XYZ file of C-alpha atoms in Angstrom:
709
model
C 0.000 0.000 0.000
C 1.410 3.372 -1.043
C 2.357 5.789 1.699
C 1.537 9.196 0.261
C 3.462 12.397 1.070
C 1.756 15.316 2.737
C 2.807 17.700 -0.022
C 4.345 17.666 -3.466
C 7.953 18.517 -4.200
C 8.543 21.243 -6.811
C 9.241 18.829 -9.664
C 9.918 20.013 -13.206
C 7.864 21.722 -15.929
C 8.977 19.195 -18.526
C 7.970 16.695 -19.790
C 4.261 17.439 -19.716
C 1.961 14.797 -18.303
C 2.716 12.229 -15.610
C 6.273 10.866 -15.809
C 7.547 8.043 -13.598
C 11.307 8.048 -12.864
C 11.499 4.905 -10.727
C 11.091 6.752 -7.424
C 8.009 8.854 -7.988
C 5.970 10.728 -10.569
C 6.396 14.224 -11.947
C 3.126 15.938 -12.891
C 3.127 18.879 -15.302
C 0.125 20.508 -16.984
C -0.320 23.681 -19.037
C -2.723 26.489 -18.165
C -2.072 30.095 -19.037
C -5.023 31.523 -17.096
C -5.611 29.255 -14.069
C -4.959 30.713 -10.623
C -4.294 27.332 -9.041
C -4.349 23.668 -10.084
C -4.780 20.736 -7.753
C -3.783 17.126 -8.303
C -6.346 14.537 -7.196
C -5.219 10.976 -6.415
C -7.810 8.201 -6.433
C -7.974 4.882 -4.643
C -7.597 2.065 -7.176
C -9.992 -0.167 -5.251
C -12.818 2.390 -5.353
C -13.826 5.551 -7.157
C -13.078 7.738 -4.159
C -10.539 10.528 -4.070
C -7.909 9.669 -1.465
C -5.516 12.626 -1.630
C -5.440 16.115 -3.054
C -2.346 18.245 -3.591
C -1.755 21.763 -4.782
C 0.710 21.823 -7.669
C 3.389 23.948 -5.989
C 5.221 25.508 -8.946
C 4.289 27.564 -11.985
C 6.975 27.905 -14.667
C 6.422 29.222 -18.194
C 2.661 28.679 -17.822
C 3.243 25.083 -16.699
C 1.954 23.950 -13.297
C 4.076 21.157 -11.874
C 4.906 19.053 -8.841
C 6.562 15.758 -7.909
C 4.919 12.995 -5.840
C 7.486 10.664 -4.225
C 6.484 6.998 -4.095
C 3.857 7.255 -6.827
C 4.193 4.618 -9.497
C 2.625 3.340 -12.728
C -1.015 2.483 -12.193
C -1.689 5.544 -10.016
C -5.094 7.053 -10.827
C -5.304 10.838 -10.933
C -7.009 13.924 -12.308
C -6.821 17.705 -12.002
C -9.007 20.515 -10.697
C -8.399 24.008 -12.039
C -9.223 27.193 -10.117
C -9.794 30.525 -11.785
C -12.471 32.879 -12.982
C -15.739 31.543 -14.300
C -16.349 34.300 -16.827
C -17.751 32.845 -20.082
C -18.079 36.311 -21.617
C -14.285 36.614 -21.287
C -13.699 33.063 -22.519
C -12.886 31.593 -19.084
C -14.758 28.572 -17.722
C -12.794 27.457 -14.667
C -14.789 25.300 -12.294
C -12.903 23.374 -9.563
C -15.963 21.176 -8.986
C -15.181 19.413 -12.257
C -12.540 16.688 -12.358
C -10.341 17.093 -15.423
C -8.399 14.552 -17.433
C -4.713 15.151 -18.044
C -4.301 16.215 -21.726
C -1.058 14.191 -21.777
C -2.378 11.115 -19.957
C -1.056 7.864 -21.446
C -3.850 5.782 -19.955
C -7.436 6.063 -18.746
C -9.398 3.955 -16.273
C -13.152 3.732 -16.049
C -15.852 5.098 -18.294
C -17.591 8.410 -18.526
C -21.189 8.337 -17.271
C -23.346 11.020 -18.821
C -24.984 13.271 -16.245
C -25.705 16.978 -15.847
C -22.884 17.165 -13.299
C -20.328 16.888 -16.131
C -21.268 20.350 -17.357
C -19.638 23.460 -15.930
C -22.946 25.302 -15.948
C -26.446 24.469 -14.728
C -28.341 22.659 -17.441
C -31.720 24.276 -18.208
C -30.888 27.381 -16.149
C -32.431 30.604 -17.429
C -28.979 32.146 -18.010
C -27.658 28.904 -19.508
C -23.842 28.685 -19.490
C -23.473 31.978 -17.619
C -24.329 30.068 -14.448
C -21.874 27.813 -12.624
C -22.693 24.244 -11.614
C -21.170 23.262 -8.252
C -21.783 19.528 -8.300
C -18.705 17.295 -8.191
C -18.216 15.506 -11.509
C -15.592 13.043 -10.214
C -18.013 10.116 -9.623
C -18.902 10.181 -13.311
C -15.483 10.770 -14.857
C -12.779 8.339 -15.987
C -9.398 8.756 -14.306
C -6.056 9.425 -15.898
C -3.510 6.674 -15.270
C 0.240 6.955 -14.717
C 1.800 4.657 -17.342
C 5.213 3.332 -18.174
C 5.106 1.430 -21.453
C 7.605 -1.287 -22.266
C 7.418 -3.500 -25.343
C 9.900 -5.841 -26.992
C 10.048 -4.696 -30.590
C 12.812 -7.109 -31.500
C 14.168 -6.312 -34.957
C 11.063 -4.410 -36.066
C 11.647 -2.086 -39.006
C 9.309 0.297 -40.758
C 8.538 -1.013 -44.268
C 8.938 2.503 -45.765
C 6.917 1.538 -48.835
C 7.685 4.064 -51.604
C 4.737 6.271 -52.463
C 4.734 4.963 -56.047
C 4.140 1.429 -54.746
C 1.665 2.349 -52.002
C -1.832 0.852 -52.008
C -3.930 1.934 -49.015
C -6.863 0.122 -47.463
C -9.001 2.224 -45.124
C -10.662 0.102 -42.447
C -12.468 0.298 -39.128
C -10.480 -1.567 -36.438
C -13.654 -3.008 -34.888
C -15.706 -3.617 -37.998
C -12.974 -5.719 -39.601
C -13.454 -8.703 -37.287
C -16.882 -8.473 -35.637
C -18.446 -10.970 -38.063
C -15.489 -13.361 -38.267
C -16.860 -16.677 -37.025
C -13.321 -18.096 -36.807
C -12.354 -15.553 -34.135
C -13.295 -16.063 -30.453
C -16.082 -13.662 -29.568
C -13.988 -12.077 -26.804
C -11.372 -11.031 -29.383
C -13.672 -9.723 -32.073
C -13.508 -6.008 -32.656
C -10.030 -5.673 -31.147
C -6.434 -5.262 -32.252
C -5.792 -8.835 -31.108
C -8.209 -10.190 -33.734
C -6.202 -8.457 -36.448
C -2.935 -9.997 -35.237
C -4.015 -13.430 -36.424
C -2.867 -14.939 -39.682
C -6.224 -14.645 -41.495
C -6.009 -10.865 -41.617
C -2.341 -10.469 -42.436
C -2.587 -13.122 -45.171
C -5.664 -11.482 -46.639
C -3.996 -8.065 -46.961
C -0.810 -9.564 -48.353
C -2.600 -11.802 -50.844
C -4.797 -8.967 -52.110
C -1.838 -6.628 -52.629
C -2.385 -4.046 -49.887
C 0.792 -2.302 -48.742
C -0.646 0.103 -46.173
C -3.456 -0.276 -43.632
C -5.131 2.984 -42.634
C -7.037 2.528 -39.372
C -9.926 4.817 -38.558
C -9.476 6.637 -35.211
C -7.926 4.554 -32.429
C -7.279 7.425 -30.006
C -9.664 7.378 -27.034
C -12.987 8.840 -28.128
C -16.393 9.557 -26.656
C -19.995 8.873 -27.644
C -21.985 12.094 -27.470
C -24.839 12.315 -24.997
C -27.471 12.851 -27.679
C -26.367 9.640 -29.444
C -26.424 7.645 -26.230
C -29.920 8.921 -25.468
C -31.022 7.487 -28.824
C -29.335 4.147 -28.157
C -26.606 4.863 -30.718
C -22.825 5.190 -30.430
C -19.998 7.140 -32.024
C -18.830 4.150 -34.039
C -16.368 5.934 -36.311
C -14.517 7.590 -33.426
C -14.085 11.122 -34.776
C -14.688 12.618 -31.323
C -11.368 12.514 -29.488
C -11.291 12.591 -25.696
C -7.572 11.917 -25.207
C -4.834 12.324 -27.805
C -2.332 9.917 -26.190
C -4.533 6.985 -25.104
C -5.546 4.029 -27.316
C -9.289 3.453 -27.310
C -9.965 0.869 -24.612
C -12.663 -0.852 -26.676
C -9.993 -2.107 -29.070
C -7.771 -3.618 -26.367
C -8.247 -7.063 -24.804
C -5.195 -7.216 -22.528
C -5.817 -3.877 -20.862
C -2.438 -2.817 -22.223
C -1.564 -0.706 -25.265
C 0.833 -3.508 -26.202
C -2.010 -5.032 -28.254
C -1.537 -2.256 -30.807
C 2.232 -2.654 -30.683
C 1.842 -6.360 -31.436
C -0.392 -5.636 -34.418
C 2.059 -3.108 -35.839
C 5.006 -5.474 -35.354
C 3.182 -8.336 -37.109
C 2.129 -6.180 -40.052
C 5.619 -4.734 -40.356
C 7.026 -8.253 -40.547
C 4.722 -8.824 -43.528
C 5.907 -5.577 -45.140
C 2.645 -3.749 -44.435
C 2.553 -0.215 -43.042
C 0.089 1.071 -40.438
C -1.354 4.582 -40.702
C -3.560 6.192 -38.060
C -6.500 8.432 -38.860
C -6.123 11.217 -36.289
C -8.519 13.961 -35.178
C -6.770 17.085 -33.889
C -9.207 19.627 -35.290
C -11.694 19.442 -32.392
C -12.351 17.564 -29.146
C -15.244 15.690 -27.567
C -16.154 18.696 -25.400
C -18.329 20.187 -28.145
C -19.428 23.818 -28.289
C -19.757 26.308 -25.442
C -22.729 24.323 -24.132
C -20.742 21.095 -24.013
C -19.308 19.282 -20.976
C -16.182 20.222 -19.020
C -13.928 17.174 -19.201
C -10.373 18.385 -19.818
C -9.265 21.262 -22.074
C -12.250 23.535 -21.379
C -11.691 23.317 -17.645
C -7.926 23.742 -17.812
C -7.890 26.810 -20.064
C -10.808 27.298 -22.421
C -9.431 30.558 -23.819
C -6.132 28.934 -24.835
C -7.179 25.509 -26.074
C -10.070 26.644 -28.294
C -10.604 29.263 -30.957
C -13.203 31.684 -29.632
C -15.282 34.170 -31.591
C -13.377 37.515 -31.418
C -16.585 39.498 -31.030
C -18.111 37.076 -28.524
C -15.592 35.126 -26.446
C -18.444 33.182 -24.897
C -18.809 31.185 -28.148
C -16.494 28.708 -29.855
C -15.564 29.128 -33.498
C -16.990 26.080 -35.251
C -14.852 25.616 -38.373
C -15.078 21.851 -37.869
C -18.842 21.413 -37.759
C -18.345 19.588 -34.458
C -18.885 22.458 -32.037
C -15.335 23.596 -31.306
C -12.001 24.136 -33.013
C -8.640 23.481 -31.364
C -6.467 26.585 -31.332
C -3.273 25.410 -32.995
C -2.109 29.033 -33.164
C -1.334 28.722 -29.435
C 2.184 27.302 -28.957
C 1.226 24.977 -26.076
C -1.755 23.543 -27.952
C 0.398 23.063 -31.032
C 3.035 21.428 -28.840
C 0.447 18.991 -27.490
C -0.514 17.914 -31.008
C 3.076 17.441 -32.157
C 4.021 15.636 -28.922
C 1.063 13.331 -29.476
C 2.144 12.526 -33.033
C 5.693 11.801 -31.904
C 4.345 9.579 -29.147
C 2.399 7.373 -31.566
C 5.349 7.270 -33.955
C 7.953 6.458 -31.305
C 6.053 4.245 -28.853
C 3.791 2.425 -31.337
C 5.979 2.623 -34.467
C 3.115 4.078 -36.496
C 4.122 4.702 -40.129
C 2.040 7.764 -40.869
C -1.064 9.782 -40.193
C -4.207 10.787 -42.037
C -5.286 14.166 -40.676
C -9.043 14.586 -40.387
C -10.173 18.044 -41.576
C -6.550 19.014 -42.104
C -7.502 22.478 -43.319
C -8.444 23.286 -39.725
C -4.949 22.380 -38.538
C -3.482 24.911 -40.958
C -5.749 27.760 -39.872
C -4.340 30.870 -38.292
C -6.497 33.746 -37.063
C -6.703 35.102 -40.605
C -7.598 31.774 -42.229
C -5.893 28.779 -43.832
C -2.161 29.142 -44.392
C 0.019 26.396 -45.946
C 2.895 27.971 -44.013
C 1.118 27.820 -40.665
C 2.940 26.741 -37.543
C 1.481 23.227 -37.699
C 2.791 22.570 -41.198
C 6.152 24.199 -40.529
C 6.834 22.141 -37.408
C 5.708 18.895 -38.996
C 7.775 19.371 -42.138
C 11.023 20.049 -40.268
C 10.623 17.355 -37.591
C 13.297 14.693 -38.264
C 10.955 11.801 -37.442
C 7.487 12.981 -38.411
C 8.579 14.455 -41.745
C 9.853 10.998 -42.763
C 6.446 9.358 -42.262
C 3.450 9.258 -44.571
C 1.364 12.402 -44.056
C -2.111 12.441 -45.576
C -4.411 15.463 -45.517
C -8.164 15.547 -45.737
C -7.926 18.932 -47.480
C -11.155 20.566 -46.397
C -13.283 21.620 -43.450
C -16.735 23.261 -43.195
C -15.340 26.666 -42.223
C -14.933 29.748 -44.450
C -12.570 29.008 -47.339
C -12.299 25.461 -46.088
C -11.907 23.643 -49.418
C -8.141 23.630 -49.893
C -7.394 20.616 -52.100
C -4.012 21.050 -53.762
C -3.037 23.882 -51.426
C -1.439 21.844 -48.651
C 2.348 22.054 -48.552
C 4.823 19.623 -50.108
C 5.370 16.602 -47.890
C 1.640 15.948 -47.690
C -0.519 13.852 -49.975
C -4.201 14.751 -50.135
C -7.524 12.975 -50.433
C -8.866 13.797 -53.893
C -12.658 13.935 -53.889
C -12.532 15.177 -57.490
C -11.222 11.738 -58.404
C -14.160 10.085 -56.627
C -16.815 12.300 -58.186
C -15.424 12.268 -61.724
C -15.003 8.480 -61.766
C -18.533 7.934 -60.544
C -20.003 10.361 -63.055
C -18.023 9.016 -66.022
C -19.101 5.425 -65.448
C -22.657 6.518 -64.689
C -22.682 7.923 -68.211
C -22.831 11.642 -67.416
C -21.884 14.041 -70.176
C -18.810 16.233 -70.111
C -16.639 13.977 -67.935
C -14.040 12.725 -70.420
C -11.589 15.603 -70.095
C -11.916 15.647 -66.318
C -11.314 11.909 -66.120
C -8.186 12.274 -68.257
C -6.701 14.545 -65.599
C -7.668 12.124 -62.826
C -6.141 9.129 -64.627
C -2.772 10.873 -64.752
C -2.368 12.059 -61.180
C -4.502 15.227 -61.248
C -1.665 17.495 -62.286
C -4.182 20.307 -62.689
C -4.509 20.237 -58.892
C -1.180 19.038 -57.539
C 1.617 19.730 -60.017
C 3.523 22.481 -58.259
C 6.462 22.840 -55.857
C 7.922 19.504 -56.902
C 4.882 17.493 -55.911
C 4.414 14.158 -57.641
C 1.370 12.273 -58.998
C 1.211 10.240 -55.801
C 0.257 13.475 -54.003
C -3.278 12.614 -55.127
C -4.919 9.958 -52.949
C -7.378 8.499 -55.442
C -10.475 6.855 -54.062
C -13.916 5.759 -55.179
C -15.319 5.424 -51.673
C -14.302 6.079 -48.076
C -15.848 5.567 -44.656
C -17.820 8.784 -45.191
C -20.345 7.974 -47.918
C -21.671 5.010 -49.866
C -19.764 1.759 -50.201
C -19.000 0.870 -53.816
C -21.852 -1.639 -53.893
C -24.203 1.084 -52.708
C -22.894 3.505 -55.365
C -24.341 1.158 -58.012
C -27.428 0.141 -55.996
C -28.997 3.355 -54.685
C -30.097 6.655 -56.185
C -30.735 8.204 -52.776
C -29.290 7.962 -49.261
C -31.189 5.827 -46.761
C -29.995 6.987 -43.337
C -33.206 6.391 -41.402
C -31.360 4.251 -38.845
C -29.462 7.371 -37.730
C -32.730 8.928 -36.496
C -31.962 12.291 -38.099
C -34.919 12.301 -40.517
C -32.646 11.128 -43.318
C -31.167 14.643 -43.521
C -27.597 13.725 -42.569
C -24.884 12.542 -44.930
C -24.141 13.639 -48.490
C -27.163 14.661 -50.507
C -25.415 14.121 -53.869
C -23.548 10.849 -54.286
C -23.251 10.652 -58.106
C -24.706 7.173 -57.813
C -27.347 5.253 -59.746
C -29.247 2.057 -58.990
C -29.370 0.892 -62.642
C -33.075 0.203 -62.511
C -34.084 -0.790 -58.995
C -33.424 0.879 -55.633
C -31.420 -1.340 -53.304
C -31.250 -5.101 -53.393
C -32.315 -6.670 -56.670
C -32.893 -10.174 -58.010
C -32.982 -9.011 -61.628
C -30.086 -10.717 -63.483
C -29.770 -7.818 -65.920
C -29.463 -5.217 -63.167
C -26.998 -7.356 -61.222
C -24.876 -7.827 -64.346
C -24.680 -4.072 -64.970
C -23.836 -3.369 -61.334
C -20.998 -5.909 -61.358
C -19.728 -4.594 -64.689
C -19.636 -0.994 -63.483
C -17.960 -1.921 -60.192
C -15.170 -3.698 -62.061
C -14.754 -0.764 -64.445
C -14.465 1.623 -61.507
C -11.957 -0.624 -59.748
C -9.911 -0.839 -62.950
C -9.959 2.949 -63.304
C -8.806 3.432 -59.726
C -6.010 0.891 -59.711
C -4.680 1.718 -63.188
C -4.463 5.481 -62.541
C -1.385 7.408 -61.521
C -1.613 8.548 -57.931
C -1.990 6.729 -54.624
C -4.984 4.370 -54.681
C -7.089 3.895 -51.555
C -9.673 1.149 -51.192
C -12.414 1.001 -48.604
C -12.262 -2.378 -46.844
C -15.032 -4.649 -48.077
C -15.604 -2.934 -51.419
C -13.695 -5.763 -53.063
C -16.413 -8.252 -52.059
C -19.615 -6.239 -52.213
C -19.951 -4.796 -48.714
C -23.187 -2.820 -48.377
C -24.623 -0.453 -45.785
C -28.100 -0.703 -47.319
C -27.829 2.822 -48.673
C -26.672 4.496 -45.449
C -24.008 7.021 -46.464
C -23.271 8.297 -42.956
C -23.025 5.206 -40.739
C -20.964 7.025 -38.093
C -23.316 5.905 -35.311
C -24.006 2.348 -36.475
C -22.007 -0.198 -34.474
C -23.903 -3.141 -35.946
C -24.051 -5.554 -38.872
C -24.874 -2.515 -40.995
C -21.225 -1.401 -40.702
C -19.338 -4.579 -39.802
C -17.619 -6.319 -42.701
C -19.625 -9.282 -43.921
C -16.869 -11.736 -44.830
C -19.424 -14.384 -45.807
C -19.945 -12.405 -49.015
C -16.761 -14.096 -50.222
C -18.763 -17.338 -50.287
C -20.806 -15.875 -53.155
C -19.012 -16.852 -56.409
C -19.511 -13.469 -58.063
C -18.051 -11.603 -55.070
C -15.126 -13.973 -54.769
C -14.428 -13.287 -58.435
C -14.653 -9.556 -57.740
C -11.964 -9.858 -55.060
C -9.816 -11.918 -57.422
C -10.214 -9.252 -60.087
C -9.042 -6.560 -57.664
C -6.003 -8.690 -56.904
C -5.357 -9.068 -60.628
C -5.539 -5.306 -61.086
C -3.074 -4.756 -58.275
C -0.694 -7.281 -59.840
C -0.936 -5.399 -63.143
C -0.206 -2.155 -61.309
C 2.803 -3.706 -59.613
C 4.158 -5.183 -62.865
C 3.851 -2.063 -65.035
C 5.656 1.025 -63.813
C 4.170 3.245 -66.522
C 0.863 2.969 -64.615
C 2.199 4.056 -61.231
C 4.932 6.295 -62.643
C 5.971 8.916 -60.118
C 6.301 11.869 -62.479
C 3.747 13.855 -64.401
C 3.560 13.057 -68.112
C 3.220 15.847 -70.698
C 3.970 14.242 -74.040
C 7.259 16.107 -74.427
C 9.568 13.149 -73.703
C 10.182 10.507 -76.374
C 10.506 7.065 -74.797
C 10.778 5.117 -78.068
C 11.000 6.413 -81.647
C 7.779 8.279 -82.289
C 6.382 7.300 -78.851
C 6.090 10.029 -76.232
C 5.484 9.451 -72.535
C 1.737 10.038 -72.911
C -0.764 10.009 -75.737
C -4.535 10.350 -75.968
C -6.474 8.727 -78.789
C -9.978 8.488 -80.165
C -11.599 5.129 -80.756
C -10.323 5.182 -84.358
C -6.709 5.277 -83.170
C -6.041 8.901 -84.124
C -4.815 11.471 -81.601
C -7.606 13.259 -79.760
C -8.519 16.559 -81.397
C -9.652 19.678 -79.567
C -13.109 19.193 -81.011
C -13.219 15.621 -79.747
C -12.139 16.654 -76.253
C -14.872 19.254 -76.150
C -17.645 16.919 -77.335
C -19.751 16.531 -74.148
C -21.329 13.230 -75.168
C -17.944 11.563 -75.670
C -17.649 8.493 -73.452
C -14.693 6.650 -74.990
C -11.007 7.289 -74.469
C -7.676 5.623 -75.157
C -4.653 6.440 -72.998
C -1.141 5.292 -73.894
C 1.572 5.798 -71.273
C 5.273 5.077 -71.714
C 8.068 5.213 -69.181
C 11.717 4.273 -68.918
C 13.415 3.092 -65.770
C 16.929 1.671 -65.332
C 17.204 0.849 -69.022
C 13.799 -0.817 -69.216
C 10.790 0.544 -71.042
C 7.151 -0.007 -70.195
C 4.309 1.009 -72.512
C 0.681 0.407 -71.580
C -2.662 1.220 -73.146
C -6.017 1.786 -71.468
C -9.234 1.687 -73.506
C -12.272 3.097 -71.727
C -15.842 2.724 -72.959
C -18.559 4.164 -70.736
C -21.246 3.661 -73.381
C -23.817 0.931 -72.865
C -22.891 -0.683 -76.198
C -19.576 -2.265 -77.239
C -17.016 -0.019 -78.940
C -14.450 -1.020 -81.535
C -11.040 0.553 -80.840
C -8.213 0.776 -83.352
C -4.953 0.342 -81.497
C -2.465 3.198 -81.896
C 1.286 2.914 -82.393
C 3.829 1.554 -81.571
C 4.167 -1.197 -84.131
C 4.851 -4.545 -82.557
C 2.740 -6.735 -80.331
C 0.195 -5.490 -77.857
C -0.378 -8.033 -75.098
C -3.945 -8.080 -73.844
C -3.844 -7.916 -70.017
C -7.470 -7.661 -68.914
C -10.938 -6.318 -69.618
C -13.174 -5.354 -66.718
C -16.366 -6.652 -68.325
C -14.795 -10.080 -68.870
C -12.428 -10.740 -65.975
C -12.137 -14.388 -66.971
C -10.428 -13.473 -70.260
C -6.770 -14.530 -70.290
C -3.834 -12.617 -71.713
C -3.693 -12.698 -75.533
C -1.497 -11.136 -78.189
C -3.007 -8.771 -80.754
C -1.419 -7.224 -83.828
C 0.251 -3.806 -83.667
C -1.476 -0.584 -84.572
C -3.676 -2.067 -87.304
C -5.578 -4.376 -84.984
C -9.004 -3.622 -83.675
C -10.160 -4.519 -80.228
C -13.796 -4.559 -79.227
C -14.331 -3.290 -75.697
C -17.607 -4.176 -74.068
C -20.038 -1.572 -72.841
C -19.186 0.086 -69.515
C -15.763 -1.530 -69.533
C -12.050 -0.784 -69.418
C -9.398 -2.837 -71.204
C -5.658 -2.798 -70.553
C -2.886 -3.818 -72.923
C 0.893 -3.807 -72.630
C 3.355 -3.399 -75.473
C 5.887 -6.060 -76.382
C 8.270 -5.163 -79.213
C 8.753 -7.788 -81.883
C 10.967 -7.882 -84.942
C 8.596 -10.206 -86.790
C 4.965 -9.493 -86.016
C 2.133 -11.542 -87.383
C -1.525 -10.864 -86.988
C -3.096 -13.029 -84.301
C -6.619 -11.834 -84.888
C -9.061 -9.574 -83.196
C -9.733 -9.943 -79.485
C -13.384 -9.293 -78.704
């Protein structure tokens, strides 16, 4: 039993958080406006507070103290004293127990009650009143941690961007319906450590797993009242703590084990991180951590009304990364995940928010500058979601070098082209070649564009071809949430269909879209389950659906057509791997001659002639031929894509070079094997709503081998 001191020693202002040195624990927490901060120690055998200490020192806006004899496992929290003046931006309330922003562990769960709010709920003056009930009985506790893990000879795979293929996945949804996994393991990191998952990723051709948020997050009160949960996790409570729902051992080592196993298979792990807002919501939200420690520093407040949070995120509040201590917290958190968990990169949710200064978005903001010069973080994969709901929030292409960006233009153009919309051919041409119109500046490469057809936010690919409208009734928001325009079509019947003709068209279009994605320059990202027909029954905003609606239905692979779909995706990824002209890491402009008369890129009409200006501008044009050529280490690779978004077959005349074109695949007929066709005089019939790929093989004596149809 620990014998606690009567008072804290001065301790040190750095490092922030609770740091064990073998003899005791140093506590350090930032607050620029608090008048006093107290450390609360809790009995591990009950929820009662056993000791309370005043942090004795205040250095550079850091309150700190040292508790001799404290050790890992100690439960603690803070209480901050200061003015409760919402009109001035201050919301100090010592009756509210506060989590440590730098806590490495949390014990217990939050229980929603009015006592968690710093003001009296339903009071006439709302948040201008102060609530004096103690919130400690309903709050989780911060935990002193000292992580140790045997990484052995673990090494980051460092997959080159040109070779990167990302799969976005929910860490819980991946395994919840796996009947071969013990129920107690399902939905956890431990379930993903088993051979079935690693083998599946490796066999499919995935190089990089992007996990949706795994930092500790909170389900909002209004969701809980409706019997729903924050399934996606974009509601961070603690930036340093793994979400306890994904851990079986009670130790963060579960995530370390998963990363080590995937690294051994050559697969990277990227975290989707949410630093743009916190779970405390707007000015009427609860007081759990940052609001109680220093509301005016941690959050951006309206200049003309400091009582209110600026809501550039659409989630109630916006973290103030213009403040050096808040920015430090974010960067320290990123380093922590990179160093302690060997994470290979980060996808930044609403990254535009992170680059906002008081005057708006700035690609040279403090956040970007620090990240780009950091010797560790700058070497990892950095992915921006380049928008937020705030003023001027759509900033695709404007993030600094060193970042790649989600490209929603790729998603929308691909969907519209294969749906048969007019005027998409020229736009698709740019998307096929790395979206240079958006990203080609400051030395950025085609892989700066993260190409995707679907993501967690929106329809699955099966739903893109099965629904005209969103069907979010299960969210209990009157079907008003989620995207209103999905550029989808049901091809004749809304939702599930038994019509063989409709099912054939849906499968054909899905394969064509997959082929477009995986044979484009740029960094492809797949949504887990799209490769075998995962559906959310038309729900395009399943953020609150922790159920079979969102969990991956692996039994779909028992359906022959879906198994063939997954095999086709694998075949596409093999073609991408084998042909470097497809994934070439430089923009192509047609100025470089790779072979006599063959430039690095060429666009052709169906008759084999170069595309004219008039043909490009013809809005009803739905066919396109793209020839790409590249040279690497003395080897040349020339490939040809033939796209036909018309309903009827299209006869294509193959362009130069003379020699043999090897047929690789056609999306409408995935069973078709590789065949040789004759040089530039051959004609190839491409089925309706289909994409064909060929590769060039020079030959000194070419003979016609007939038309491939």
